[in-house]
GROMACS .gro file of C-alpha atoms in nm:
model
  393
    1UNK     CA    1  -0.924   0.795 -11.531
    2UNK     CA    2  -0.515   0.705 -11.570
    3UNK     CA    3  -0.477   0.397 -11.694
    4UNK     CA    4  -0.234   0.273 -11.443
    5UNK     CA    5  -0.516   0.401 -11.128
    6UNK     CA    6  -0.549   0.082 -10.922
    7UNK     CA    7  -0.921  -0.084 -10.902
    8UNK     CA    8  -0.991  -0.182 -10.538
    9UNK     CA    9  -1.284  -0.430 -10.573
   10UNK     CA   10  -1.585  -0.470 -10.317
   11UNK     CA   11  -1.635  -0.777 -10.148
   12UNK     CA   12  -1.959  -0.869 -10.312
   13UNK     CA   13  -2.265  -1.081 -10.058
   14UNK     CA   14  -2.326  -1.403 -10.099
   15UNK     CA   15  -2.125  -1.770 -10.110
   16UNK     CA   16  -1.775  -1.574 -10.239
   17UNK     CA   17  -1.781  -1.358 -10.022
   18UNK     CA   18  -1.716  -1.590  -9.680
   19UNK     CA   19  -1.504  -1.866  -9.875
   20UNK     CA   20  -1.328  -1.875 -10.179
   21UNK     CA   21  -1.482  -1.711 -10.449
   22UNK     CA   22  -1.579  -1.843 -10.819
   23UNK     CA   23  -1.275  -1.651 -10.909
   24UNK     CA   24  -1.019  -1.853 -10.685
   25UNK     CA   25  -0.973  -1.536 -10.480
   26UNK     CA   26  -0.930  -1.554 -10.146
   27UNK     CA   27  -1.165  -1.399  -9.875
   28UNK     CA   28  -1.154  -1.120  -9.732
   29UNK     CA   29  -0.972  -1.023  -9.369
   30UNK     CA   30  -1.175  -1.079  -9.092
   31UNK     CA   31  -1.439  -1.332  -9.227
   32UNK     CA   32  -1.501  -1.645  -9.060
   33UNK     CA   33  -1.450  -1.956  -9.198
   34UNK     CA   34  -1.732  -2.188  -9.325
   35UNK     CA   35  -1.825  -2.453  -9.129
   36UNK     CA   36  -1.921  -2.751  -9.318
   37UNK     CA   37  -2.223  -2.907  -9.195
   38UNK     CA   38  -2.172  -3.326  -9.137
   39UNK     CA   39  -2.362  -3.504  -9.418
   40UNK     CA   40  -2.504  -3.847  -9.212
   41UNK     CA   41  -2.455  -4.171  -9.340
   42UNK     CA   42  -2.678  -4.339  -9.534
   43UNK     CA   43  -2.826  -4.649  -9.372
   44UNK     CA   44  -2.780  -4.945  -9.578
   45UNK     CA   45  -3.090  -5.146  -9.507
   46UNK     CA   46  -2.950  -5.492  -9.284
   47UNK     CA   47  -2.854  -5.819  -9.535
   48UNK     CA   48  -3.104  -6.093  -9.452
   49UNK     CA   49  -2.804  -6.332  -9.643
   50UNK     CA   50  -2.555  -6.211  -9.402
   51UNK     CA   51  -2.717  -6.452  -9.167
   52UNK     CA   52  -2.824  -6.711  -9.367
   53UNK     CA   53  -2.456  -6.730  -9.524
   54UNK     CA   54  -2.370  -6.727  -9.089
   55UNK     CA   55  -2.641  -7.017  -9.042
   56UNK     CA   56  -2.499  -7.216  -9.280
   57UNK     CA   57  -2.109  -7.201  -9.205
   58UNK     CA   58  -2.234  -7.295  -8.831
   59UNK     CA   59  -2.417  -7.599  -8.999
   60UNK     CA   60  -2.153  -7.737  -9.218
   61UNK     CA   61  -1.896  -7.707  -8.887
   62UNK     CA   62  -2.142  -7.926  -8.729
   63UNK     CA   63  -2.128  -8.195  -8.926
   64UNK     CA   64  -1.819  -8.124  -9.027
   65UNK     CA   65  -1.743  -8.198  -8.656
   66UNK     CA   66  -1.971  -8.507  -8.607
   67UNK     CA   67  -1.908  -8.691  -8.865
   68UNK     CA   68  -1.473  -8.691  -8.885
   69UNK     CA   69  -1.452  -8.700  -8.529
   70UNK     CA   70  -1.269  -9.040  -8.657
   71UNK     CA   71  -1.032  -8.848  -8.758
   72UNK     CA   72  -1.064  -8.532  -8.608
   73UNK     CA   73  -1.110  -8.655  -8.213
   74UNK     CA   74  -0.666  -8.836  -8.246
   75UNK     CA   75  -0.606  -8.494  -8.414
   76UNK     CA   76  -0.687  -8.279  -8.131
   77UNK     CA   77  -0.571  -8.511  -7.850
   78UNK     CA   78  -0.214  -8.513  -8.031
   79UNK     CA   79  -0.253  -8.141  -8.052
   80UNK     CA   80  -0.334  -8.097  -7.668
   81UNK     CA   81  -0.084  -8.372  -7.546
   82UNK     CA   82   0.204  -8.219  -7.742
   83UNK     CA   83   0.140  -7.888  -7.535
   84UNK     CA   84   0.197  -8.102  -7.226
   85UNK     CA   85   0.486  -8.286  -7.338
   86UNK     CA   86   0.658  -7.950  -7.510
   87UNK     CA   87   0.831  -7.864  -7.215
   88UNK     CA   88   1.007  -8.207  -7.165
   89UNK     CA   89   1.130  -8.194  -7.502
   90UNK     CA   90   1.287  -7.860  -7.502
   91UNK     CA   91   1.436  -7.991  -7.187
   92UNK     CA   92   1.615  -8.287  -7.372
   93UNK     CA   93   1.687  -8.048  -7.665
   94UNK     CA   94   1.899  -7.801  -7.367
   95UNK     CA   95   2.083  -8.082  -7.260
   96UNK     CA   96   2.190  -8.186  -7.650
   97UNK     CA   97   1.955  -8.408  -7.754
   98UNK     CA   98   1.801  -8.296  -8.088
   99UNK     CA   99   1.432  -8.273  -8.095
  100UNK     CA  100   1.336  -8.570  -8.345
  101UNK     CA  101   1.481  -8.748  -8.094
  102UNK     CA  102   1.340  -8.625  -7.822
  103UNK     CA  103   0.984  -8.638  -7.962
  104UNK     CA  104   1.050  -8.986  -8.005
  105UNK     CA  105   1.138  -9.104  -7.627
  106UNK     CA  106   0.826  -8.870  -7.548
  107UNK     CA  107   0.631  -9.101  -7.777
  108UNK     CA  108   0.758  -9.422  -7.603
  109UNK     CA  109   0.718  -9.336  -7.301
  110UNK     CA  110   0.354  -9.261  -7.391
  111UNK     CA  111   0.286  -9.596  -7.542
  112UNK     CA  112   0.453  -9.740  -7.301
  113UNK     CA  113   0.311  -9.560  -6.985
  114UNK     CA  114  -0.006  -9.653  -7.149
  115UNK     CA  115   0.017 -10.003  -7.226
  116UNK     CA  116   0.165 -10.101  -6.864
  117UNK     CA  117  -0.148  -9.909  -6.719
  118UNK     CA  118  -0.359 -10.183  -6.992
  119UNK     CA  119  -0.177 -10.460  -6.814
  120UNK     CA  120  -0.194 -10.428  -6.483
  121UNK     CA  121  -0.538 -10.318  -6.492
  122UNK     CA  122  -0.648 -10.513  -6.772
  123UNK     CA  123  -0.677 -10.847  -6.512
  124UNK     CA  124  -0.915 -10.668  -6.286
  125UNK     CA  125  -1.149 -10.524  -6.525
  126UNK     CA  126  -1.165 -10.845  -6.670
  127UNK     CA  127  -1.291 -10.998  -6.347
  128UNK     CA  128  -1.560 -10.766  -6.316
  129UNK     CA  129  -1.683 -10.789  -6.673
  130UNK     CA  130  -1.693 -11.186  -6.584
  131UNK     CA  131  -1.885 -11.134  -6.297
  132UNK     CA  132  -2.155 -10.913  -6.434
  133UNK     CA  133  -2.395 -11.152  -6.474
  134UNK     CA  134  -2.433 -11.280  -6.098
  135UNK     CA  135  -2.277 -10.912  -5.997
  136UNK     CA  136  -2.676 -10.835  -6.189
  137UNK     CA  137  -2.851 -11.097  -5.992
  138UNK     CA  138  -2.684 -10.947  -5.667
  139UNK     CA  139  -2.804 -10.614  -5.710
  140UNK     CA  140  -3.123 -10.729  -5.763
  141UNK     CA  141  -3.154 -10.951  -5.468
  142UNK     CA  142  -3.015 -10.700  -5.246
  143UNK     CA  143  -3.229 -10.423  -5.377
  144UNK     CA  144  -3.547 -10.582  -5.346
  145UNK     CA  145  -3.788 -10.311  -5.378
  146UNK     CA  146  -3.657 -10.190  -5.675
  147UNK     CA  147  -3.629 -10.506  -5.842
  148UNK     CA  148  -4.035 -10.556  -5.756
  149UNK     CA  149  -4.078 -10.216  -5.914
  150UNK     CA  150  -3.890 -10.285  -6.217
  151UNK     CA  151  -4.017 -10.652  -6.276
  152UNK     CA  152  -4.412 -10.479  -6.219
  153UNK     CA  153  -4.299 -10.225  -6.545
  154UNK     CA  154  -4.178 -10.489  -6.767
  155UNK     CA  155  -4.487 -10.694  -6.701
  156UNK     CA  156  -4.703 -10.404  -6.790
  157UNK     CA  157  -4.480 -10.348  -7.091
  158UNK     CA  158  -4.512 -10.649  -7.161
  159UNK     CA  159  -4.896 -10.682  -7.171
  160UNK     CA  160  -4.919 -10.389  -7.383
  161UNK     CA  161  -4.648 -10.543  -7.614
  162UNK     CA  162  -4.906 -10.847  -7.644
  163UNK     CA  163  -5.231 -10.650  -7.700
  164UNK     CA  164  -5.050 -10.476  -7.964
  165UNK     CA  165  -4.887 -10.758  -8.107
  166UNK     CA  166  -5.241 -10.905  -8.154
  167UNK     CA  167  -5.454 -10.701  -8.330
  168UNK     CA  168  -5.447 -10.735  -8.721
  169UNK     CA  169  -5.486 -10.470  -8.984
  170UNK     CA  170  -5.779 -10.367  -9.140
  171UNK     CA  171  -5.868 -10.622  -9.328
  172UNK     CA  172  -5.854 -10.836  -9.052
  173UNK     CA  173  -5.482 -11.012  -9.100
  174UNK     CA  174  -5.200 -11.046  -8.849
  175UNK     CA  175  -4.930 -10.778  -8.915
  176UNK     CA  176  -4.602 -10.973  -9.043
  177UNK     CA  177  -4.317 -10.873  -8.800
  178UNK     CA  178  -4.035 -10.819  -9.048
  179UNK     CA  179  -3.664 -10.914  -8.828
  180UNK     CA  180  -3.381 -10.741  -8.950
  181UNK     CA  181  -3.042 -10.943  -8.812
  182UNK     CA  182  -2.734 -10.670  -8.741
  183UNK     CA  183  -2.354 -10.733  -8.646
  184UNK     CA  184  -2.353 -11.004  -8.359
  185UNK     CA  185  -2.161 -10.913  -8.021
  186UNK     CA  186  -1.817 -11.071  -8.172
  187UNK     CA  187  -1.858 -10.828  -8.498
  188UNK     CA  188  -1.879 -10.528  -8.314
  189UNK     CA  189  -1.609 -10.599  -8.023
  190UNK     CA  190  -1.352 -10.675  -8.342
  191UNK     CA  191  -1.521 -10.337  -8.537
  192UNK     CA  192  -1.421 -10.175  -8.185
  193UNK     CA  193  -1.108 -10.271  -8.124
  194UNK     CA  194  -0.982 -10.258  -8.508
  195UNK     CA  195  -1.103  -9.875  -8.490
  196UNK     CA  196  -0.935  -9.841  -8.138
  197UNK     CA  197  -0.602  -9.946  -8.281
  198UNK     CA  198  -0.676  -9.718  -8.609
  199UNK     CA  199  -0.719  -9.461  -8.359
  200UNK     CA  200  -0.414  -9.502  -8.122
  201UNK     CA  201  -0.116  -9.528  -8.469
  202UNK     CA  202  -0.271  -9.233  -8.598
  203UNK     CA  203  -0.257  -9.046  -8.246
  204UNK     CA  204   0.111  -9.150  -8.165
  205UNK     CA  205   0.201  -9.066  -8.522
  206UNK     CA  206   0.079  -8.731  -8.500
  207UNK     CA  207   0.192  -8.685  -8.154
  208UNK     CA  208   0.553  -8.762  -8.293
  209UNK     CA  209   0.529  -8.499  -8.557
  210UNK     CA  210   0.345  -8.201  -8.345
  211UNK     CA  211   0.623  -8.268  -8.074
  212UNK     CA  212   0.924  -8.303  -8.308
  213UNK     CA  213   0.832  -8.020  -8.585
  214UNK     CA  214   0.526  -7.879  -8.436
  215UNK     CA  215   0.733  -7.559  -8.357
  216UNK     CA  216   0.945  -7.491  -8.681
  217UNK     CA  217   0.623  -7.528  -8.898
  218UNK     CA  218   0.428  -7.279  -8.652
  219UNK     CA  219   0.743  -7.065  -8.734
  220UNK     CA  220   0.743  -7.059  -9.073
  221UNK     CA  221   0.348  -7.014  -9.062
  222UNK     CA  222   0.471  -6.674  -8.875
  223UNK     CA  223   0.704  -6.597  -9.108
  224UNK     CA  224   0.439  -6.565  -9.407
  225UNK     CA  225   0.272  -6.333  -9.245
  226UNK     CA  226   0.402  -5.937  -9.378
  227UNK     CA  227   0.358  -5.730  -9.146
  228UNK     CA  228   0.620  -5.730  -8.825
  229UNK     CA  229   0.337  -5.654  -8.561
  230UNK     CA  230   0.136  -5.933  -8.653
  231UNK     CA  231   0.458  -6.177  -8.669
  232UNK     CA  232   0.516  -6.044  -8.301
  233UNK     CA  233   0.133  -6.052  -8.226
  234UNK     CA  234   0.087  -6.357  -8.349
  235UNK     CA  235   0.403  -6.535  -8.185
  236UNK     CA  236   0.352  -6.408  -7.802
  237UNK     CA  237  -0.014  -6.561  -7.883
  238UNK     CA  238   0.130  -6.907  -7.958
  239UNK     CA  239   0.376  -6.914  -7.673
  240UNK     CA  240   0.104  -6.764  -7.424
  241UNK     CA  241  -0.136  -7.076  -7.543
  242UNK     CA  242   0.182  -7.344  -7.516
  243UNK     CA  243   0.309  -7.202  -7.144
  244UNK     CA  244  -0.048  -7.179  -7.008
  245UNK     CA  245  -0.190  -7.501  -7.142
  246UNK     CA  246   0.079  -7.639  -7.040
  247UNK     CA  247   0.097  -7.609  -6.687
  248UNK     CA  248  -0.273  -7.593  -6.691
  249UNK     CA  249  -0.236  -7.937  -6.846
  250UNK     CA  250   0.037  -8.049  -6.629
  251UNK     CA  251  -0.108  -7.910  -6.298
  252UNK     CA  252  -0.452  -8.108  -6.412
  253UNK     CA  253  -0.241  -8.423  -6.434
  254UNK     CA  254  -0.119  -8.398  -6.104
  255UNK     CA  255  -0.387  -8.323  -5.906
  256UNK     CA  256  -0.590  -8.613  -6.036
  257UNK     CA  257  -0.356  -8.834  -6.000
  258UNK     CA  258  -0.346  -8.758  -5.620
  259UNK     CA  259  -0.711  -8.785  -5.582
  260UNK     CA  260  -0.665  -9.103  -5.768
  261UNK     CA  261  -0.416  -9.216  -5.514
  262UNK     CA  262  -0.630  -9.118  -5.269
  263UNK     CA  263  -0.887  -9.266  -5.316
  264UNK     CA  264  -0.754  -9.578  -5.387
  265UNK     CA  265  -0.586  -9.599  -5.040
  266UNK     CA  266  -0.921  -9.478  -4.901
  267UNK     CA  267  -1.073  -9.772  -5.089
  268UNK     CA  268  -0.814 -10.042  -4.985
  269UNK     CA  269  -0.812  -9.916  -4.642
  270UNK     CA  270  -1.179  -9.985  -4.624
  271UNK     CA  271  -1.139 -10.325  -4.806
  272UNK     CA  272  -1.359 -10.218  -5.134
  273UNK     CA  273  -1.205 -10.510  -5.382
  274UNK     CA  274  -0.958 -10.381  -5.668
  275UNK     CA  275  -0.895 -10.092  -5.512
  276UNK     CA  276  -0.611  -9.922  -5.803
  277UNK     CA  277  -0.864 -10.055  -6.078
  278UNK     CA  278  -1.094  -9.758  -5.862
  279UNK     CA  279  -0.808  -9.545  -5.811
  280UNK     CA  280  -0.688  -9.505  -6.204
  281UNK     CA  281  -1.075  -9.453  -6.257
  282UNK     CA  282  -1.108  -9.153  -6.056
  283UNK     CA  283  -0.803  -8.985  -6.168
  284UNK     CA  284  -0.936  -9.021  -6.556
  285UNK     CA  285  -1.309  -8.961  -6.447
  286UNK     CA  286  -1.224  -8.618  -6.283
  287UNK     CA  287  -1.060  -8.493  -6.621
  288UNK     CA  288  -1.447  -8.462  -6.614
  289UNK     CA  289  -1.584  -8.192  -6.431
  290UNK     CA  290  -1.883  -8.273  -6.201
  291UNK     CA  291  -1.992  -8.562  -6.462
  292UNK     CA  292  -1.728  -8.755  -6.367
  293UNK     CA  293  -1.732  -8.765  -5.965
  294UNK     CA  294  -2.083  -8.790  -5.978
  295UNK     CA  295  -2.034  -9.124  -6.221
  296UNK     CA  296  -1.708  -9.243  -5.978
  297UNK     CA  297  -1.974  -9.149  -5.728
  298UNK     CA  298  -2.242  -9.420  -5.858
  299UNK     CA  299  -1.998  -9.690  -5.938
  300UNK     CA  300  -1.806  -9.669  -5.622
  301UNK     CA  301  -2.185  -9.714  -5.410
  302UNK     CA  302  -2.259 -10.023  -5.665
  303UNK     CA  303  -1.881 -10.194  -5.570
  304UNK     CA  304  -1.978 -10.155  -5.196
  305UNK     CA  305  -2.383 -10.255  -5.247
  306UNK     CA  306  -2.183 -10.592  -5.372
  307UNK     CA  307  -1.916 -10.646  -5.087
  308UNK     CA  308  -2.094 -10.531  -4.784
  309UNK     CA  309  -2.426 -10.598  -4.634
  310UNK     CA  310  -2.447 -10.364  -4.354
  311UNK     CA  311  -2.581 -10.015  -4.462
  312UNK     CA  312  -2.375  -9.846  -4.239
  313UNK     CA  313  -2.072  -9.999  -4.375
  314UNK     CA  314  -2.248  -9.973  -4.715
  315UNK     CA  315  -2.262  -9.626  -4.765
  316UNK     CA  316  -1.874  -9.545  -4.611
  317UNK     CA  317  -1.649  -9.589  -4.950
  318UNK     CA  318  -1.908  -9.366  -5.106
  319UNK     CA  319  -1.939  -9.094  -4.816
  320UNK     CA  320  -1.539  -9.094  -4.815
  321UNK     CA  321  -1.484  -9.026  -5.141
  322UNK     CA  322  -1.712  -8.773  -5.210
  323UNK     CA  323  -1.547  -8.594  -4.896
  324UNK     CA  324  -1.207  -8.635  -5.081
  325UNK     CA  325  -1.388  -8.553  -5.422
  326UNK     CA  326  -1.522  -8.226  -5.210
  327UNK     CA  327  -1.178  -8.115  -5.040
  328UNK     CA  328  -1.006  -8.083  -5.441
  329UNK     CA  329  -1.262  -7.947  -5.595
  330UNK     CA  330  -1.349  -7.714  -5.367
  331UNK     CA  331  -0.988  -7.602  -5.222
  332UNK     CA  332  -0.706  -7.765  -5.340
  333UNK     CA  333  -0.812  -7.700  -5.702
  334UNK     CA  334  -0.860  -7.320  -5.642
  335UNK     CA  335  -0.557  -7.287  -5.427
  336UNK     CA  336  -0.294  -7.422  -5.686
  337UNK     CA  337  -0.369  -7.310  -5.962
  338UNK     CA  338  -0.502  -6.985  -5.880
  339UNK     CA  339  -0.613  -6.722  -6.123
  340UNK     CA  340  -0.474  -6.917  -6.381
  341UNK     CA  341  -0.707  -6.973  -6.646
  342UNK     CA  342  -1.012  -6.990  -6.396
  343UNK     CA  343  -1.291  -7.088  -6.640
  344UNK     CA  344  -1.658  -6.998  -6.578
  345UNK     CA  345  -1.852  -7.333  -6.414
  346UNK     CA  346  -2.129  -7.305  -6.670
  347UNK     CA  347  -1.914  -7.261  -6.963
  348UNK     CA  348  -1.759  -7.579  -6.839
  349UNK     CA  349  -2.053  -7.775  -6.819
  350UNK     CA  350  -2.171  -7.669  -7.138
  351UNK     CA  351  -1.894  -7.767  -7.261
  352UNK     CA  352  -1.894  -8.078  -7.182
  353UNK     CA  353  -2.228  -8.140  -7.313
  354UNK     CA  354  -2.137  -8.051  -7.658
  355UNK     CA  355  -1.835  -8.248  -7.696
  356UNK     CA  356  -1.958  -8.544  -7.499
  357UNK     CA  357  -2.284  -8.553  -7.755
  358UNK     CA  358  -2.037  -8.466  -8.042
  359UNK     CA  359  -1.690  -8.675  -7.933
  360UNK     CA  360  -1.834  -8.952  -7.652
  361UNK     CA  361  -1.666  -8.988  -7.407
  362UNK     CA  362  -1.334  -8.875  -7.551
  363UNK     CA  363  -1.501  -8.531  -7.625
  364UNK     CA  364  -1.622  -8.481  -7.298
  365UNK     CA  365  -1.272  -8.540  -7.181
  366UNK     CA  366  -1.087  -8.345  -7.410
  367UNK     CA  367  -1.435  -8.054  -7.309
  368UNK     CA  368  -1.228  -7.868  -7.024
  369UNK     CA  369  -0.887  -7.840  -7.271
  370UNK     CA  370  -1.034  -7.719  -7.549
  371UNK     CA  371  -1.215  -7.434  -7.377
  372UNK     CA  372  -0.903  -7.330  -7.247
  373UNK     CA  373  -0.740  -7.280  -7.612
  374UNK     CA  374  -1.068  -7.153  -7.673
  375UNK     CA  375  -1.073  -6.866  -7.403
  376UNK     CA  376  -0.636  -6.800  -7.401
  377UNK     CA  377  -0.746  -6.732  -7.848
  378UNK     CA  378  -1.030  -6.557  -7.757
  379UNK     CA  379  -0.818  -6.333  -7.483
  380UNK     CA  380  -0.548  -6.187  -7.735
  381UNK     CA  381  -0.848  -6.040  -7.977
  382UNK     CA  382  -0.983  -5.762  -7.949
  383UNK     CA  383  -1.281  -5.832  -8.107
  384UNK     CA  384  -1.368  -6.166  -7.929
  385UNK     CA  385  -1.228  -6.065  -7.557
  386UNK     CA  386  -1.634  -6.017  -7.444
  387UNK     CA  387  -1.642  -6.416  -7.554
  388UNK     CA  388  -1.338  -6.501  -7.383
  389UNK     CA  389  -1.452  -6.270  -7.049
  390UNK     CA  390  -1.756  -6.485  -7.035
  391UNK     CA  391  -1.571  -6.825  -7.038
  392UNK     CA  392  -1.381  -6.711  -6.751
  393UNK     CA  393  -1.112  -6.470  -6.528
   0.00000   0.00000   0.00000
C-alpha cells in the first residue's frame, strides 16, 4: 500500500457513532441527533423557618400598628387628606400660585373649616352633655319594662357581690380589699385634650409638607430606580393612586354631605331638636359603612324617645333616616361611583373591624380609604392581583 492512500475510518457502534466522538469528530451523515433527557429538579424540603419568620413579621407589624397609633394615625390621616386636596393645589399652581403657598391655603381652609364646625356645634353638643343625667332619667321612666329588668339584674349582682364579700379566707379572717385610685375625670379630660391638640398640630404640619413637597419627594424616589421600565411603572402607579383616591374621596365626601343635609332637613320637619347636629353626625358616621348608619339610627331613636310621647311619632324620625340611608347606600352611591373602586362588602366590613380594633373610631373612619389604597397597590403588582381581586372589582 502506498503511504499517500487515504484511510477511511468506519463508524463504530456506541455513543461516539451517534454523537461527537471522544476524538472530536462529527457524527456520520444521516445519524439522528441525540435527545437529551430532562433531569428532574431536586426537590427541596420546605423550610419551616420561613413560616416562622413570616409569622414573626406579621406579629411585629401588628404590635407596631397598635402601639404606634399615636404617631401613625396622624400620618395616615394627613396622607389621605393630601390625596383629596392635591388636585386643588395643582389647580392653584396652574393659576400661577406656587405649590408651597397653595398648600398653606389648603391647610388654612381645612383648619378654618374644622374650627367653624366645632364652634357652631359646640353649643348644642354641650347642651346634650349637660342634659345627660336628665336624659337617662327620662329614658328609665319611658322604658319602664326594660328598666325593671335592669333593676332585677342589678339586685341579683348586688346579692352575689355581698355573698362573695362576706366570705373570708381559709383562717376565717375577712378579705382585705385594696382600692387603687386612678386619675380623676378632670385629669383624664385634660390628658385627652392635650393629646388631641398635639395630634391636630402634627396632622396640619404633615398635611402641609405632603401637599407642598410630596410630588417632589415622590419624583426623587422614582428617579433613584435604575430601570426605565420600573420608573415608568411606579410613576403610573402613583398617578393612578392619586387620581382614583382623590375622585373616590371627593365623591364620598359630597355624598355624605348631601346625606347629612337631607337628614337635617327631615329631622327639622319632624320637630327633632338640634337638626344641624344630627346632620353633621350622620355625614361623619357615613364614612363608616354599615356600622355608622346603624349607630346613628339608634341615636336618632333615643332622641326621638326623649322628644315625643306617642309610639307612632317616636318611630317616624328613625324610620325616615333608615329610608334615606337605604336609598343612598343601595342606589345613589353605586350609581355615582359606578365600577370605580367597587369594593367587596365583606372586605369593607373586615377592614372596619380591623382598623377600628387597632385605632378606635379614627381607624374605623380611615378603614375604607386604606382598603381602597391597598386594592390599587395590589392591582398594580402581578403577584398581588389575586388579593386585589378579592378586595373588589
